Amino acid sequence: MLGFLYIYNKIIDCVSNIKKGEDFKKKNMYRTHTCGELSLQNIDQTVTLSGWVQKVRKLGGMTFVDLRDRYGLTQLVFDLNKNASLADEAQKLGREFVIQVIGNVSERSNKNKKIPTGDIEIIVDELRVLNKSEVPPFTIEDETDGGDDIRMRFRYLDLRRPEVRKGMLLRHKMSKHVRDYLDGNGFIEAETPVLIKSTPEGARDFVVPSRMNAGTFYALPQSPQVFKQLLMIGGFDRYYQIVKCFRDEDLRADRQPEFTQIDCEMSFVEQEDVIQMFEGLAKHLLKTLKEIDYDGDFPRLTYDEAMNSYGNDKPDTRFGMKINDLSETVKGLNFKVFDDAEYVGAICAESCASYSRKQLDKLIDFVKKPQIGAKGLVYSKCNADGSFKSSVDKFYSQEEQQKWANALQAKPGDLMLLMSGDKKQTLAALSELRLEMGQRLGLMDKNTFAPLWVVDFPLLEWDDENKRFQAMHHPFTAPKPEHLHLLDSDPASVKANAYDLIINGNEIGGGSVRIHNTELQKKMFTLLGFSDEEAQSQFGFLMEAFLYGAPPHAGVAFGFDRWVALFNGSKSIREVIAFPKNNSGRDMMIDAPANIATEQLNELGLSVISK
Amino acid sequence: MLGFLYIYNKIIDCVSNIKKGEDFKKKNMYRTHTCGELSLQNIDQTVTLSGWVQKVRKLGGMTFVDLRDRYGLTQLVFDLNKNASLADEAQKLGREFVIQVIGNVSERSNKNKKIPTGDIEIIVDELRVLNKSEVPPFTIEDETDGGDDIRMRFRYLDLRRPEVRKGMLLRHKMSKHVRDYLDGNGFIEAETPVLIKSTPEGARDFVVPSRMNAGTFYALPQSPQVFKQLLMIGGFDRYYQIVKCFRDEDLRADRQPEFTQIDCEMSFVEQEDVIQMFEGLAKHLLKTLKEIDYDGDFPRLTYDEAMNSYGNDKPDTRFGMKINDLSETVKGLNFKVFDDAEYVGAICAESCASYSRKQLDKLIDFVKKPQIGAKGLVYSKCNADGSFKSSVDKFYSQEEQQKWANALQAKPGDLMLLMSGDKKQTLAALSELRLEMGQRLGLMDKNTFAPLWVVDFPLLEWDDENKRFQAMHHPFTAPKPEHLHLLDSDPASVKANAYDLIINGNEIGGGSVRIHNTELQKKMFTLLGFSDEEAQSQFGFLMEAFLYGAPPHAGVAFGFDRWVALFNGSKSIREVIAFPKNNSGRDMMIDAPANIATEQLNELGLSVISK
């Protein structure tokens, strides 16, 4: 029997350009069609289907079985009156049994408009159980009764849920579109090594003991940064790679020890070239994956603007509610808290003047949480009659509060929220408060995408703990040429041609123009507290490479897991990773990491000194 | 200045579908064009180019500079009479300097037909040195004076050589075509984890100590085998991945500790479905990369046929010269060597009857090399007059030798070569001899591609050293259903639905129908000498997964490095790997593996016990 196996499924619309017909025609004894493609056009055809039993329902003498595969669901019918033994077999089928059926495509009297195959059903003539199944430990449906741990332990069953499959298909489609766009723009995909050398800078490396050179170690790359720069020196001109990277961090928030990066680099370019190229990529993905035509250029904010207006270098710009600096406005009126503060800032929450005392107290509790750590919150309600009611009416007259309203463009019915203190901390707290209010007011629709570039990052940031400068991006980022003269006199004020792509408050990617000159790179390492010897032993090969005609170059890297999760509307990147690890870095399914044999340790010249 | 930066270079024809025009138009201050695209159509245009100085030639008052980038070479002209200081600067340029020039496109009087830009040259008005270069340690040309070690140490310079670049571009293009074909056939790319669990079966694993679970280890995957099977159980239906794999082997021959695999798996299929799908892939690549339309189906040989006719399960079928079994024909005529031998086989080398004594002695030396280990070689020349002249004329009459000639279809002028001994060893030696003769006779053209499938592999092979069976492919390969009954009584005779794709004597890929049933998998582990406990602790999760509705499935994996090397005409896979390691597993450029800090070891709970 010849099989036309092509994909037709509107629910799962993430499958990319499937070839139909001849290319896909071949002998297949397991099926002639998938469970997602039969329609009224196939009426009266004899077909063979294979798949999983989703559900068995008995209705009088009729048994209905929903058969599921990656492509969809098809209803099978067994009639007790026509074939009693077959119907009997069908009733014995359990959830997740793998079966094969041969039967006739028939029009359903009771059509199901919710699924593409809902117009038809299969009147089954033959049934073969290909594999039985134990009762699965949780329901294989979008709404499942399985908790996180059990779903991760049986991830292969979790992957059968349409919701999870949809994320994996989106991931596939996204990587295909990324490759198509970059290939179309002359980028060469190149694989950089996974077994490299450990460098103490940045996060902690995973290491790999070498057996052939016992006592020494490879490291797994945190990014292919140095190698992509070497590819530019090697004349690749435009490079990309979708590549696994590794960081041995304590896994808080939404991190994985192995993650995937879209890694890119270009030669003979400046910041503007890189931004245009990758804004093009982002638009291409918005268009092909989310059917969004983004008009015009993405907004750009300098790092300073982002910090001042959003308290954050990855602002969520799906909504306004910008932070305003009221420091000048509020001082000198005997309210000690504001008078003593380095900074006083405020946001305006639209239509929240009606907040009750209880609601306001909850907001105050929110900002006092240890993660935010503010001491308090001042509010001022803009009443409908144009008057104000605040927690500091004692100190600030109606006229003074009108000044705040003017600065914040607050209207009657709005609520002004003020915070004060150390500038950096207060901005950070206001950022959290703003996001909380955005959430409460439903301003963060997950189907809205607000991209922007944040540019002009500081080159360095001061590390209070170690009393030295750290690279804000990484040590290979070039200072702005016009700031070179400040490197010695005022390093903190030096800005870099570094840029981040932000969407909905997520740092989707970032990059910079790189240093391509040995002397400047050496100077940078010195600023970062490397001794000459350390710089030489860790990055000597790169500084040597710069001696042999390194071209000007710049690049960018995107967090692929994060980007897929964002487009998929997922809360966690784990949802779009086939086999993720838990927060202790464990794979619960295969139970890794694990002990290894003593002989293995001996071969590596290692011993375990603690457990 | 707006830049139309598109690729036009017939020499490097490996760059895939580059978009032209609008998509690629953007502000770029470094160049308006690449060094590979200007032609007579651009005459009189003012252009900006950037690239590397390939060569500087002085001819009277004229200085000519060849400017190189990834896309090609363009000739720059500096005229002493027009601009003395500029020409002076040009003369100071060294090899591999990175420069930018602005100038006018002009028709060359002395055209160079060897390069696409050979009709034009640039009359330079402005010159800017973007970066200087030390004198490179070897010549950056196809014919280089750099040895292997120095080229690997300065791999970034090696990558600038057009020959190396061509291989890397082919690699990029090939991966793009693989993805396009598989995506078009409904395969989903999924990333499987890199940090997994060590299993003692097979080659040695690289391991990664866990800090969060000190004393335990991850392992790097030798292949995603188990995970792709879990994806099938998870309903992925069709999966692929181009993925790095790792093996801690002593690096003989052409191996790398990290290598790349095209890894694929399909559900609800049998061997025939997989072969057809991936024969389609191979034809697609032959067509798109080598412009070869392969007519009809690839030949198929059973493992037994391949061993008997070629002495090898990966026969080079670019030429015939098949091995013939003469055991029956030669016995009983008092030549003790043959009479006592388990097996006597022969090949026929066409037109080699004229071989001198010295040439024949060299062949005998060849088969006596320790790697081949034969005791000797019997020859028989088929003279032009129909008579025979052999080294064993004493034992074999002309009529007897005529029988050999009949079996071998030897004609007058041909040379018959016979070997004898243990069957397995003799076939292996004859295989080496056949390849040697193929080489000598020029029958192994690297632009000819002879693909075939070898099928019906034995399920098991006897491991003499450990006195137990080993899996010929891997422990997840299913026995042929019709041989299941032999598993207990005669395991050695059981064949598997396993298949290898061979091209020109290279095993390009291989795969099998998998076991999808817990009981059979357990039995297989028992046959391979696993205790129940070992099987459970290493593969318990897989056998458990089989309990929840595992579909019938089969797959294949291709050695991507090897395939690229073959299509590129490279002797070694190192030539088509951007940053390969040497035979000691060292990266000579970054100098890895290396020592790590004691604190790092402490955090991992490890100590180095030997050096």
Short mmCIF file of N, CA and C in Angstrom, two decimals, chain A residues 212-293:
data_model
loop_
_atom_site.label_atom_id
_atom_site.label_comp_id
_atom_site.label_asym_id
_atom_site.label_seq_id
_atom_site.Cartn_x
_atom_site.Cartn_y
_atom_site.Cartn_z
N MET A 212 44.19 11.22 28.48
CA MET A 212 45.46 11.13 27.75
C MET A 212 46.49 12.09 28.32
N ASN A 213 46.02 13.15 28.96
CA ASN A 213 46.92 14.10 29.61
C ASN A 213 46.48 14.20 31.07
N ALA A 214 46.66 13.08 31.79
CA ALA A 214 46.08 12.96 33.14
C ALA A 214 46.51 14.12 34.03
N GLY A 215 45.57 14.59 34.85
CA GLY A 215 45.84 15.72 35.74
C GLY A 215 45.47 17.05 35.12
N THR A 216 45.20 17.05 33.81
CA THR A 216 44.77 18.29 33.17
C THR A 216 43.29 18.17 32.78
N PHE A 217 42.72 19.30 32.43
CA PHE A 217 41.27 19.38 32.21
C PHE A 217 40.93 20.20 30.97
N TYR A 218 39.91 19.76 30.27
CA TYR A 218 39.24 20.64 29.32
C TYR A 218 38.18 21.41 30.12
N ALA A 219 37.59 22.43 29.51
CA ALA A 219 36.40 23.06 30.07
C ALA A 219 35.34 23.09 28.99
N LEU A 220 34.08 23.08 29.40
CA LEU A 220 32.99 23.25 28.44
C LEU A 220 32.74 24.75 28.27
N PRO A 221 32.47 25.19 27.04
CA PRO A 221 32.38 26.63 26.78
C PRO A 221 31.15 27.30 27.41
N GLN A 222 31.37 28.47 28.02
CA GLN A 222 30.24 29.29 28.46
C GLN A 222 29.66 30.05 27.28
N SER A 223 30.47 30.22 26.26
CA SER A 223 30.03 30.75 24.97
C SER A 223 31.19 30.56 24.01
N PRO A 224 30.96 30.57 22.70
CA PRO A 224 32.08 30.42 21.76
C PRO A 224 32.78 31.75 21.49
N GLN A 225 32.66 32.70 22.41
CA GLN A 225 33.15 34.06 22.20
C GLN A 225 34.52 34.14 21.53
N VAL A 226 35.51 33.50 22.15
CA VAL A 226 36.86 33.65 21.63
C VAL A 226 37.00 32.99 20.27
N PHE A 227 36.32 31.86 20.09
CA PHE A 227 36.44 31.15 18.82
C PHE A 227 35.78 31.91 17.68
N LYS A 228 34.68 32.58 17.97
CA LYS A 228 34.06 33.32 16.87
C LYS A 228 34.92 34.52 16.50
N GLN A 229 35.62 35.07 17.48
CA GLN A 229 36.54 36.15 17.14
C GLN A 229 37.70 35.61 16.30
N LEU A 230 38.16 34.41 16.63
CA LEU A 230 39.24 33.80 15.83
C LEU A 230 38.74 33.49 14.41
N LEU A 231 37.45 33.13 14.29
CA LEU A 231 36.90 32.91 12.94
C LEU A 231 36.90 34.20 12.13
N MET A 232 36.64 35.32 12.80
CA MET A 232 36.71 36.60 12.10
C MET A 232 38.16 36.87 11.66
N ILE A 233 39.11 36.61 12.55
CA ILE A 233 40.51 36.78 12.20
C ILE A 233 40.86 35.82 11.06
N GLY A 234 40.19 34.68 11.03
CA GLY A 234 40.40 33.70 9.95
C GLY A 234 39.67 34.05 8.66
N GLY A 235 38.99 35.20 8.64
CA GLY A 235 38.39 35.64 7.38
C GLY A 235 37.02 35.08 7.07
N PHE A 236 36.33 34.52 8.07
CA PHE A 236 34.99 33.96 7.82
C PHE A 236 33.98 35.04 7.45
N ASP A 237 34.22 36.26 7.90
CA ASP A 237 33.41 37.42 7.54
C ASP A 237 32.04 37.44 8.22
N ARG A 238 31.28 36.37 8.09
CA ARG A 238 29.99 36.29 8.77
C ARG A 238 29.80 34.87 9.28
N TYR A 239 29.67 34.73 10.56
CA TYR A 239 29.57 33.41 11.20
C TYR A 239 28.32 33.32 12.03
N TYR A 240 27.72 32.14 12.09
CA TYR A 240 26.70 31.90 13.10
C TYR A 240 26.73 30.44 13.51
N GLN A 241 26.09 30.20 14.65
CA GLN A 241 25.99 28.85 15.15
C GLN A 241 24.85 28.82 16.18
N ILE A 242 24.05 27.78 16.13
CA ILE A 242 23.08 27.58 17.21
C ILE A 242 23.71 26.51 18.08
N VAL A 243 24.12 26.88 19.28
CA VAL A 243 25.12 26.07 19.97
C VAL A 243 24.84 25.94 21.47
N LYS A 244 25.12 24.75 21.98
CA LYS A 244 24.99 24.52 23.41
C LYS A 244 26.13 25.22 24.15
N CYS A 245 25.78 25.88 25.26
CA CYS A 245 26.78 26.47 26.13
C CYS A 245 26.51 25.99 27.55
N PHE A 246 27.49 26.20 28.43
CA PHE A 246 27.44 25.55 29.74
C PHE A 246 27.89 26.51 30.83
N ARG A 247 27.15 26.51 31.94
CA ARG A 247 27.57 27.31 33.10
C ARG A 247 27.28 26.55 34.36
N ASP A 248 28.30 26.40 35.18
CA ASP A 248 28.12 25.69 36.45
C ASP A 248 27.73 26.70 37.52
N GLU A 249 26.47 27.11 37.47
CA GLU A 249 25.98 28.08 38.44
C GLU A 249 25.02 27.40 39.40
N ASP A 250 24.85 28.00 40.56
CA ASP A 250 23.74 27.57 41.41
C ASP A 250 22.49 27.99 40.69
N LEU A 251 21.60 27.03 40.45
CA LEU A 251 20.50 27.30 39.54
C LEU A 251 19.34 27.97 40.26
N ARG A 252 19.37 29.27 40.24
CA ARG A 252 18.19 30.00 40.73
C ARG A 252 17.42 30.42 39.48
N ALA A 253 16.33 31.07 39.72
CA ALA A 253 15.49 31.59 38.64
C ALA A 253 15.32 30.54 37.56
N ASP A 254 15.41 30.96 36.35
CA ASP A 254 15.07 30.06 35.26
C ASP A 254 16.33 29.75 34.46
N ARG A 255 17.28 29.09 35.12
CA ARG A 255 18.56 28.79 34.46
C ARG A 255 18.70 27.29 34.29
N GLN A 256 19.48 26.90 33.30
CA GLN A 256 19.82 25.50 33.08
C GLN A 256 21.34 25.41 32.97
N PRO A 257 21.94 24.31 33.45
CA PRO A 257 23.41 24.19 33.33
C PRO A 257 23.85 24.12 31.86
N GLU A 258 23.01 23.58 30.99
CA GLU A 258 23.30 23.65 29.56
C GLU A 258 22.18 24.39 28.87
N PHE A 259 22.54 25.32 28.02
CA PHE A 259 21.54 26.16 27.37
C PHE A 259 22.00 26.42 25.94
N THR A 260 21.11 26.98 25.15
CA THR A 260 21.42 27.10 23.72
C THR A 260 21.45 28.56 23.31
N GLN A 261 22.42 28.89 22.52
CA GLN A 261 22.68 30.26 22.12
C GLN A 261 22.66 30.36 20.60
N ILE A 262 22.08 31.42 20.07
CA ILE A 262 22.28 31.76 18.66
C ILE A 262 23.45 32.73 18.65
N ASP A 263 24.57 32.25 18.13
CA ASP A 263 25.82 32.97 18.29
C ASP A 263 26.26 33.50 16.93
N CYS A 264 26.55 34.79 16.84
CA CYS A 264 26.83 35.41 15.54
C CYS A 264 27.99 36.40 15.63
N GLU A 265 28.69 36.55 14.53
CA GLU A 265 29.77 37.53 14.49
C GLU A 265 29.96 38.01 13.04
N MET A 266 30.33 39.27 12.89
CA MET A 266 30.52 39.85 11.57
C MET A 266 31.80 40.68 11.53
N SER A 267 32.45 40.70 10.36
CA SER A 267 33.65 41.51 10.20
C SER A 267 33.35 42.76 9.39
N PHE A 268 34.21 43.75 9.55
CA PHE A 268 34.09 45.01 8.81
C PHE A 268 32.73 45.65 9.03
N VAL A 269 32.33 45.69 10.27
CA VAL A 269 31.05 46.30 10.60
C VAL A 269 31.19 47.17 11.84
N GLU A 270 30.20 48.04 12.00
CA GLU A 270 30.06 48.81 13.22
C GLU A 270 28.76 48.43 13.89
N GLN A 271 28.52 49.02 15.05
CA GLN A 271 27.30 48.70 15.81
C GLN A 271 26.05 48.79 14.94
N GLU A 272 25.97 49.84 14.12
CA GLU A 272 24.75 50.06 13.34
C GLU A 272 24.48 48.89 12.38
N ASP A 273 25.54 48.35 11.78
CA ASP A 273 25.38 47.22 10.86
C ASP A 273 24.82 46.01 11.59
N VAL A 274 25.35 45.76 12.77
CA VAL A 274 24.92 44.58 13.53
C VAL A 274 23.46 44.75 13.95
N ILE A 275 23.13 45.93 14.46
CA ILE A 275 21.76 46.17 14.91
C ILE A 275 20.78 46.00 13.75
N GLN A 276 21.12 46.53 12.60
CA GLN A 276 20.20 46.41 11.46
C GLN A 276 20.02 44.96 11.03
N MET A 277 21.14 44.24 10.99
CA MET A 277 21.07 42.83 10.56
C MET A 277 20.18 42.01 11.51
N PHE A 278 20.34 42.23 12.79
CA PHE A 278 19.63 41.35 13.73
C PHE A 278 18.25 41.88 14.11
N GLU A 279 18.04 43.18 13.89
CA GLU A 279 16.66 43.67 13.94
C GLU A 279 15.89 42.99 12.80
N GLY A 280 16.57 42.82 11.67
CA GLY A 280 15.96 42.09 10.55
C GLY A 280 15.61 40.66 10.93
N LEU A 281 16.50 40.01 11.67
CA LEU A 281 16.22 38.65 12.12
C LEU A 281 14.99 38.62 13.04
N ALA A 282 14.96 39.56 13.99
CA ALA A 282 13.84 39.59 14.94
C ALA A 282 12.52 39.83 14.20
N LYS A 283 12.55 40.73 13.22
CA LYS A 283 11.33 41.00 12.44
C LYS A 283 10.92 39.78 11.64
N HIS A 284 11.94 39.09 11.08
CA HIS A 284 11.66 37.87 10.31
C HIS A 284 10.97 36.83 11.19
N LEU A 285 11.44 36.70 12.42
CA LEU A 285 10.83 35.71 13.32
C LEU A 285 9.44 36.15 13.79
N LEU A 286 9.28 37.44 14.08
CA LEU A 286 7.96 37.94 14.46
C LEU A 286 6.96 37.66 13.34
N LYS A 287 7.42 37.87 12.11
CA LYS A 287 6.55 37.70 10.95
C LYS A 287 6.22 36.22 10.72
N THR A 288 7.25 35.39 10.68
CA THR A 288 7.02 33.99 10.29
C THR A 288 6.40 33.17 11.42
N LEU A 289 6.72 33.51 12.66
CA LEU A 289 6.24 32.67 13.77
C LEU A 289 5.02 33.26 14.47
N LYS A 290 4.92 34.58 14.49
CA LYS A 290 3.80 35.20 15.22
C LYS A 290 2.90 36.02 14.29
N GLU A 291 3.18 35.98 13.01
CA GLU A 291 2.39 36.73 12.01
C GLU A 291 2.25 38.20 12.37
N ILE A 292 3.33 38.77 12.87
CA ILE A 292 3.33 40.19 13.22
C ILE A 292 4.24 40.94 12.26
N ASP A 293 3.67 41.92 11.56
CA ASP A 293 4.48 42.81 10.72
C ASP A 293 4.89 44.00 11.56
#
